[in-house]
Amino acid sequence: MKEQDILELVKFGEHNQLECKLGKGGLPKDIWPTYSAFANTTGGMILLGIEEKEGTFYPVEGIDVVKLQKQFWDHINSNQVSINILQSDDVKPIKVGSYDILQINVPRALRQQKPVSINQNPYIGTYRRNFEGDYKCTKEEVDTMIAEASNSTRDSIVLSNYGLEDLNKQSLIKYRQRFMIQNPNNDWNELDDKEFLRRIGGWGRDREKSIEGLTAAGLLVFGEEHTITDFFNNYFLDYREKVNEVEGQRWMHRFTSQSGDWSGNLYDFYQKVIKRMNEDVDVPFELNSEDYSRVSVTNIQRAIREALLNTIIHADYFTRGNIIVEKNSEEYKFVNPGLLRIPLEKAISGGTSDTRNQNIFKIFSLIGLGERSGYGLENIHNIWRKNDWEIPEIIESFQPETITLSLKTKKLISQNHLDTLKKSLDNEFDDLTSMEIKFLSCLLEKNSISRRDIQALLDINSIELSKMIIHIEKLDIIERNTINNIEFYKLKNIDKTNDVVDRENIINGVKDKLKGKIRVKPEVLKQLVLELCSDDYFTINQISSVLGRTENHIRQKIVLPLVSEGKLELKYPDNPTHSKQAYKTRP
């Protein structure tokens, strides 16, 4: 990392992926909770040789980085921590001007390595990280990490005292009918229900306990809601739909697993949801190239189906959290309990699979549902890219553990963006290719974007991208920065007046709501921040000025929690520590 990058990081202060410590008298003892926290969350960087004064961080002199480096390796390779997940290049001395700093990069631990704990006791020495710093994990969080570290699939466990009487008969009948259509010559069609379930992973035998019964997968996929919740206390399925904005109406259509007018199991949930979600998707007339039959499913429908199946198949039914599926006029949203089991980059690039519920996956795949070999997310990204829609967004949260997939059907190139570019570039706009307009439109929407992301979004190779950037740079409208060896681009010299709304009216409206109020609850302040940032980006300083609170209070207690909750988006999402970072309410 370059000197300027370090200074930018330090200037912004600590956050969920950066910890600064002094280290003047030797290796700080509190470095190990931070090591554990970064490893168990999303990774991060520790800088030794940084001092905090009144909320501002400065490099200090007199730091013996060689000694600190040796002490660090001595401790991490002892029984101080449960596992060393670092490589030699992750710990290195760096120079910032005349100052010596020890930089420690802590990667996210693999699920098989978690929990990364200290002091030889995972239940009192396991930490995670949020915007307020390191925090001790609960017993439930530690138990989940231990369970997730196993290579056995938890949905294969045999449930004591659960049998065929706990299933919804109609769900199983409908499944078997579809299985027969999909596999007409399969011998399993002649089996009774118990043996059929055994073959597909819904019935099992625990040889150690000498018991037979439904597997967790069998109960979840075909059970009755009340029998499912007898074992899975947190089980809850929720479908919400709001296509048109109707005043006073939160949802136009909604059903949950507890409504009592249907089984409430996973198989029927899939059938009900996919029917609702496909209702408004246009199916153009298209013929199959092989037999000239009409194509009845579009790529968009396939992407929605894959997203729904991913949500069901990869959910952690043993932990807190609900499955939530939402359909809005410009967005499909899928939420499931549980964290990613492989790095996000691998999940998007495809070819790597680490299925949490292998039996549930098997049950759906046997009737032709579910993408094999880990290409589900990649296919979704490809379909969204071909439609020139916004990049699919995946948000990972830790309290509680959830994954949110947002698929927005908004065009990357809006008329507003075109007007802005035409006004700023004048005659030079006509010289831009359609690919270059897409690139600039992405920057107008996202403000900053990495080379890797823009290459994936535009579906072009590195050479084509380099040629395009060279041409655009001649127009003096973009600039590039390198952070952690990753190249980012952002706009400059672009007049965005077409994108500006009447900020003053919004600001005055928020101020009026605070008049005469000295003490305001944090939740009220959060709502005011969401209102303030509803149509434009505001910096911490600007928000602080409008609300009349200190910058530190606004950052730590209001803004960063809203970011963590997925309610605020960053102006520079690829560089959270950007000196001009600003925030806007998510649509």
CSV table of C-alpha atoms in Angstrom, one decimal, residues 60-274:
chain,number,residue,atom,x,y,z
A,60,VAL,CA,4.2,8.6,15.7
A,61,GLU,CA,8.0,8.3,15.9
A,62,GLY,CA,10.1,5.8,17.9
A,63,ILE,CA,8.3,2.6,16.8
A,64,ASP,CA,10.5,-0.5,16.6
A,65,VAL,CA,8.7,-2.3,13.8
A,66,VAL,CA,11.3,-5.1,13.6
A,67,LYS,CA,10.7,-5.9,17.3
A,68,LEU,CA,7.0,-5.7,16.9
A,69,GLN,CA,7.1,-7.9,13.9
A,70,LYS,CA,9.0,-10.6,15.7
A,71,GLN,CA,6.8,-10.4,18.8
A,72,PHE,CA,3.7,-10.7,16.6
A,73,TRP,CA,5.0,-13.9,14.9
A,74,ASP,CA,6.1,-15.4,18.2
A,75,HIS,CA,2.7,-14.9,19.7
A,76,ILE,CA,0.5,-16.0,16.7
A,77,ASN,CA,2.4,-19.2,16.4
A,78,SER,CA,1.9,-20.1,20.0
A,79,ASN,CA,-1.3,-21.1,21.8
A,80,GLN,CA,-2.3,-17.4,22.1
A,81,VAL,CA,-4.7,-17.9,19.2
A,82,SER,CA,-6.5,-21.0,17.9
A,83,ILE,CA,-5.0,-20.8,14.4
A,84,ASN,CA,-2.6,-18.7,12.3
A,85,ILE,CA,-4.3,-17.8,9.0
A,86,LEU,CA,-1.6,-15.3,7.9
A,87,GLN,CA,1.1,-15.6,5.2
A,88,SER,CA,4.5,-14.0,5.6
A,89,ASP,CA,3.5,-11.1,3.2
A,90,ASP,CA,0.6,-10.2,5.5
A,91,VAL,CA,2.8,-8.7,8.1
A,92,LYS,CA,5.3,-6.1,6.9
A,93,PRO,CA,7.0,-2.8,7.9
A,94,ILE,CA,6.1,0.2,5.8
A,95,LYS,CA,7.3,3.8,5.6
A,96,VAL,CA,4.9,6.8,5.8
A,97,GLY,CA,7.2,9.8,5.3
A,98,SER,CA,9.7,9.5,8.1
A,99,TYR,CA,7.5,7.3,10.2
A,100,ASP,CA,7.8,3.5,10.6
A,101,ILE,CA,4.5,1.5,10.7
A,102,LEU,CA,3.8,-2.2,11.0
A,103,GLN,CA,1.0,-3.2,8.6
A,104,ILE,CA,-0.9,-6.4,9.4
A,105,ASN,CA,-3.4,-7.6,6.8
A,106,VAL,CA,-5.9,-10.1,8.3
A,107,PRO,CA,-7.9,-12.1,5.7
A,108,ARG,CA,-11.4,-13.5,6.3
A,109,ALA,CA,-11.0,-17.0,7.7
A,110,LEU,CA,-12.4,-20.0,5.8
A,111,ARG,CA,-15.4,-21.5,7.4
A,112,GLN,CA,-13.3,-24.6,8.2
A,113,GLN,CA,-10.9,-22.4,10.2
A,114,LYS,CA,-13.6,-20.7,12.3
A,115,PRO,CA,-14.1,-19.8,15.1
A,116,VAL,CA,-10.7,-18.0,15.2
A,117,SER,CA,-10.4,-17.5,19.0
A,118,ILE,CA,-7.9,-16.5,21.7
A,119,ASN,CA,-6.9,-17.8,25.1
A,120,GLN,CA,-7.8,-21.4,24.2
A,121,ASN,CA,-11.5,-21.0,24.8
A,122,PRO,CA,-13.8,-20.3,21.8
A,123,TYR,CA,-16.8,-19.4,24.0
A,124,ILE,CA,-15.0,-16.6,25.8
A,125,GLY,CA,-12.4,-15.7,23.2
A,126,THR,CA,-14.2,-15.4,19.9
A,127,TYR,CA,-14.7,-11.9,18.5
A,128,ARG,CA,-16.4,-10.2,15.5
A,129,ARG,CA,-16.2,-6.7,14.2
A,130,ASN,CA,-18.9,-4.0,13.6
A,131,PHE,CA,-18.7,-0.3,13.1
A,132,GLU,CA,-18.3,0.3,16.8
A,133,GLY,CA,-15.3,-2.0,17.1
A,134,ASP,CA,-14.6,-5.6,18.3
A,135,TYR,CA,-17.3,-7.5,20.2
A,136,LYS,CA,-17.4,-10.9,21.9
A,137,CYS,CA,-19.5,-13.4,20.1
A,138,THR,CA,-22.5,-15.1,21.8
A,139,LYS,CA,-22.6,-18.8,22.4
A,140,GLU,CA,-25.1,-19.1,19.6
A,141,GLU,CA,-22.7,-17.4,17.2
A,142,VAL,CA,-19.8,-19.6,18.3
A,143,ASP,CA,-22.0,-22.8,18.0
A,144,THR,CA,-23.0,-21.7,14.5
A,145,MET,CA,-19.3,-21.3,13.4
A,146,ILE,CA,-18.4,-24.7,14.8
A,147,ALA,CA,-21.3,-26.3,13.0
A,148,GLU,CA,-20.5,-24.5,9.8
A,149,ALA,CA,-16.9,-25.7,10.0
A,150,SER,CA,-18.0,-29.3,9.5
A,151,ASN,CA,-18.0,-30.8,6.0
A,152,SER,CA,-21.2,-32.8,6.7
A,153,THR,CA,-24.5,-31.4,5.6
A,154,ARG,CA,-26.7,-30.5,8.6
A,155,ASP,CA,-29.9,-31.1,6.7
A,156,SER,CA,-29.1,-34.8,6.6
A,157,ILE,CA,-29.5,-35.4,10.3
A,158,VAL,CA,-32.2,-37.9,11.2
A,159,LEU,CA,-34.9,-36.4,13.4
A,160,SER,CA,-36.0,-38.6,16.3
A,161,ASN,CA,-39.7,-39.3,16.5
A,162,TYR,CA,-40.5,-37.6,13.1
A,163,GLY,CA,-42.3,-39.7,10.5
A,164,LEU,CA,-44.6,-39.6,7.5
A,165,GLU,CA,-47.5,-38.3,9.6
A,166,ASP,CA,-45.6,-35.0,10.0
A,167,LEU,CA,-45.6,-34.4,6.3
A,168,ASN,CA,-48.2,-32.6,4.1
A,169,LYS,CA,-49.5,-35.4,1.9
A,170,GLN,CA,-50.5,-33.1,-1.0
A,171,SER,CA,-47.0,-31.6,-1.1
A,172,LEU,CA,-45.4,-35.0,-1.4
A,173,ILE,CA,-48.0,-36.1,-4.0
A,174,LYS,CA,-47.3,-33.0,-6.2
A,175,TYR,CA,-43.6,-33.5,-5.9
A,176,ARG,CA,-43.8,-37.2,-6.9
A,177,GLN,CA,-46.0,-36.3,-9.9
A,178,ARG,CA,-43.4,-33.8,-11.1
A,179,PHE,CA,-40.6,-36.3,-10.4
A,180,MET,CA,-42.4,-38.8,-12.6
A,181,ILE,CA,-42.8,-36.3,-15.5
A,182,GLN,CA,-39.1,-35.4,-15.2
A,183,ASN,CA,-37.9,-39.0,-14.8
A,184,PRO,CA,-40.6,-41.3,-16.3
A,185,ASN,CA,-38.3,-44.4,-16.5
A,186,ASN,CA,-36.9,-44.1,-13.0
A,187,ASP,CA,-37.5,-47.2,-10.8
A,188,TRP,CA,-38.1,-44.9,-7.8
A,189,ASN,CA,-41.5,-44.1,-9.2
A,190,GLU,CA,-42.6,-47.6,-8.0
A,191,LEU,CA,-41.4,-47.2,-4.4
A,192,ASP,CA,-43.6,-46.4,-1.5
A,193,ASP,CA,-43.4,-43.0,0.1
A,194,LYS,CA,-40.8,-43.9,2.8
A,195,GLU,CA,-38.4,-45.6,0.4
A,196,PHE,CA,-38.9,-42.8,-2.2
A,197,LEU,CA,-38.0,-40.3,0.5
A,198,ARG,CA,-35.0,-42.3,1.4
A,199,ARG,CA,-33.7,-42.2,-2.2
A,200,ILE,CA,-34.1,-38.4,-2.5
A,201,GLY,CA,-32.6,-37.5,0.9
A,202,GLY,CA,-35.8,-36.9,2.9
A,203,TRP,CA,-35.6,-40.1,5.0
A,204,GLY,CA,-32.6,-41.5,6.7
A,205,ARG,CA,-31.1,-43.9,9.2
A,206,ASP,CA,-28.8,-42.9,12.1
A,207,ARG,CA,-26.7,-46.0,12.5
A,208,GLU,CA,-25.1,-44.8,15.8
A,209,LYS,CA,-28.4,-44.2,17.5
A,210,SER,CA,-30.2,-47.1,15.7
A,211,ILE,CA,-33.1,-44.9,14.6
A,212,GLU,CA,-34.9,-44.1,11.4
A,213,GLY,CA,-37.0,-41.1,10.4
A,214,LEU,CA,-37.4,-38.0,8.5
A,215,THR,CA,-34.2,-36.0,7.8
A,216,ALA,CA,-34.1,-32.3,8.4
A,217,ALA,CA,-34.4,-31.8,4.7
A,218,GLY,CA,-37.5,-34.0,4.4
A,219,LEU,CA,-39.3,-32.1,7.2
A,220,LEU,CA,-38.4,-28.7,5.8
A,221,VAL,CA,-39.3,-29.5,2.2
A,222,PHE,CA,-42.5,-31.5,2.7
A,223,GLY,CA,-43.6,-30.9,6.4
A,224,GLU,CA,-46.5,-29.0,7.9
A,225,GLU,CA,-45.6,-25.6,9.3
A,226,HIS,CA,-46.5,-26.6,12.9
A,227,THR,CA,-44.4,-29.8,12.8
A,228,ILE,CA,-41.5,-27.9,11.2
A,229,THR,CA,-41.4,-25.2,13.9
A,230,ASP,CA,-41.5,-28.0,16.6
A,231,PHE,CA,-37.9,-28.6,15.6
A,232,PHE,CA,-36.8,-25.4,13.8
A,233,ASN,CA,-38.0,-22.8,16.3
A,234,ASN,CA,-36.9,-19.8,14.1
A,235,TYR,CA,-38.4,-21.1,10.9
A,236,PHE,CA,-40.4,-18.4,9.1
A,237,LEU,CA,-41.1,-17.8,5.4
A,238,ASP,CA,-42.3,-14.4,4.2
A,239,TYR,CA,-43.3,-13.2,0.7
A,240,ARG,CA,-44.1,-9.5,0.2
A,241,GLU,CA,-45.2,-7.8,-3.0
A,242,LYS,CA,-45.6,-4.1,-3.7
A,243,VAL,CA,-45.6,-3.3,-7.4
A,244,ASN,CA,-47.6,0.0,-7.4
A,245,GLU,CA,-47.3,2.7,-4.8
A,246,VAL,CA,-50.6,3.0,-3.0
A,247,GLU,CA,-50.8,5.5,-0.1
A,248,GLY,CA,-51.4,3.8,3.2
A,249,GLN,CA,-50.9,0.3,1.8
A,250,ARG,CA,-47.6,-1.3,2.8
A,251,TRP,CA,-47.9,-4.5,0.8
A,252,MET,CA,-50.3,-5.3,-2.1
A,253,HIS,CA,-49.9,-9.0,-1.6
A,254,ARG,CA,-48.3,-11.0,1.2
A,255,PHE,CA,-48.2,-14.5,2.6
A,256,THR,CA,-46.2,-16.2,5.3
A,257,SER,CA,-45.6,-19.7,6.4
A,258,GLN,CA,-47.8,-19.0,9.5
A,259,SER,CA,-50.9,-17.9,7.6
A,260,GLY,CA,-52.6,-21.3,8.1
A,261,ASP,CA,-54.2,-21.6,4.6
A,262,TRP,CA,-51.3,-23.6,3.1
A,263,SER,CA,-48.7,-26.1,4.2
A,264,GLY,CA,-45.9,-23.6,5.0
A,265,ASN,CA,-43.1,-25.9,3.8
A,266,LEU,CA,-40.3,-25.1,1.4
A,267,TYR,CA,-41.6,-27.0,-1.7
A,268,ASP,CA,-45.0,-25.2,-1.6
A,269,PHE,CA,-43.3,-21.9,-0.8
A,270,TYR,CA,-41.2,-22.2,-3.9
A,271,GLN,CA,-44.3,-23.0,-6.1
A,272,LYS,CA,-46.3,-20.1,-4.6
A,273,VAL,CA,-43.5,-17.5,-4.9
A,274,ILE,CA,-42.3,-18.4,-8.4
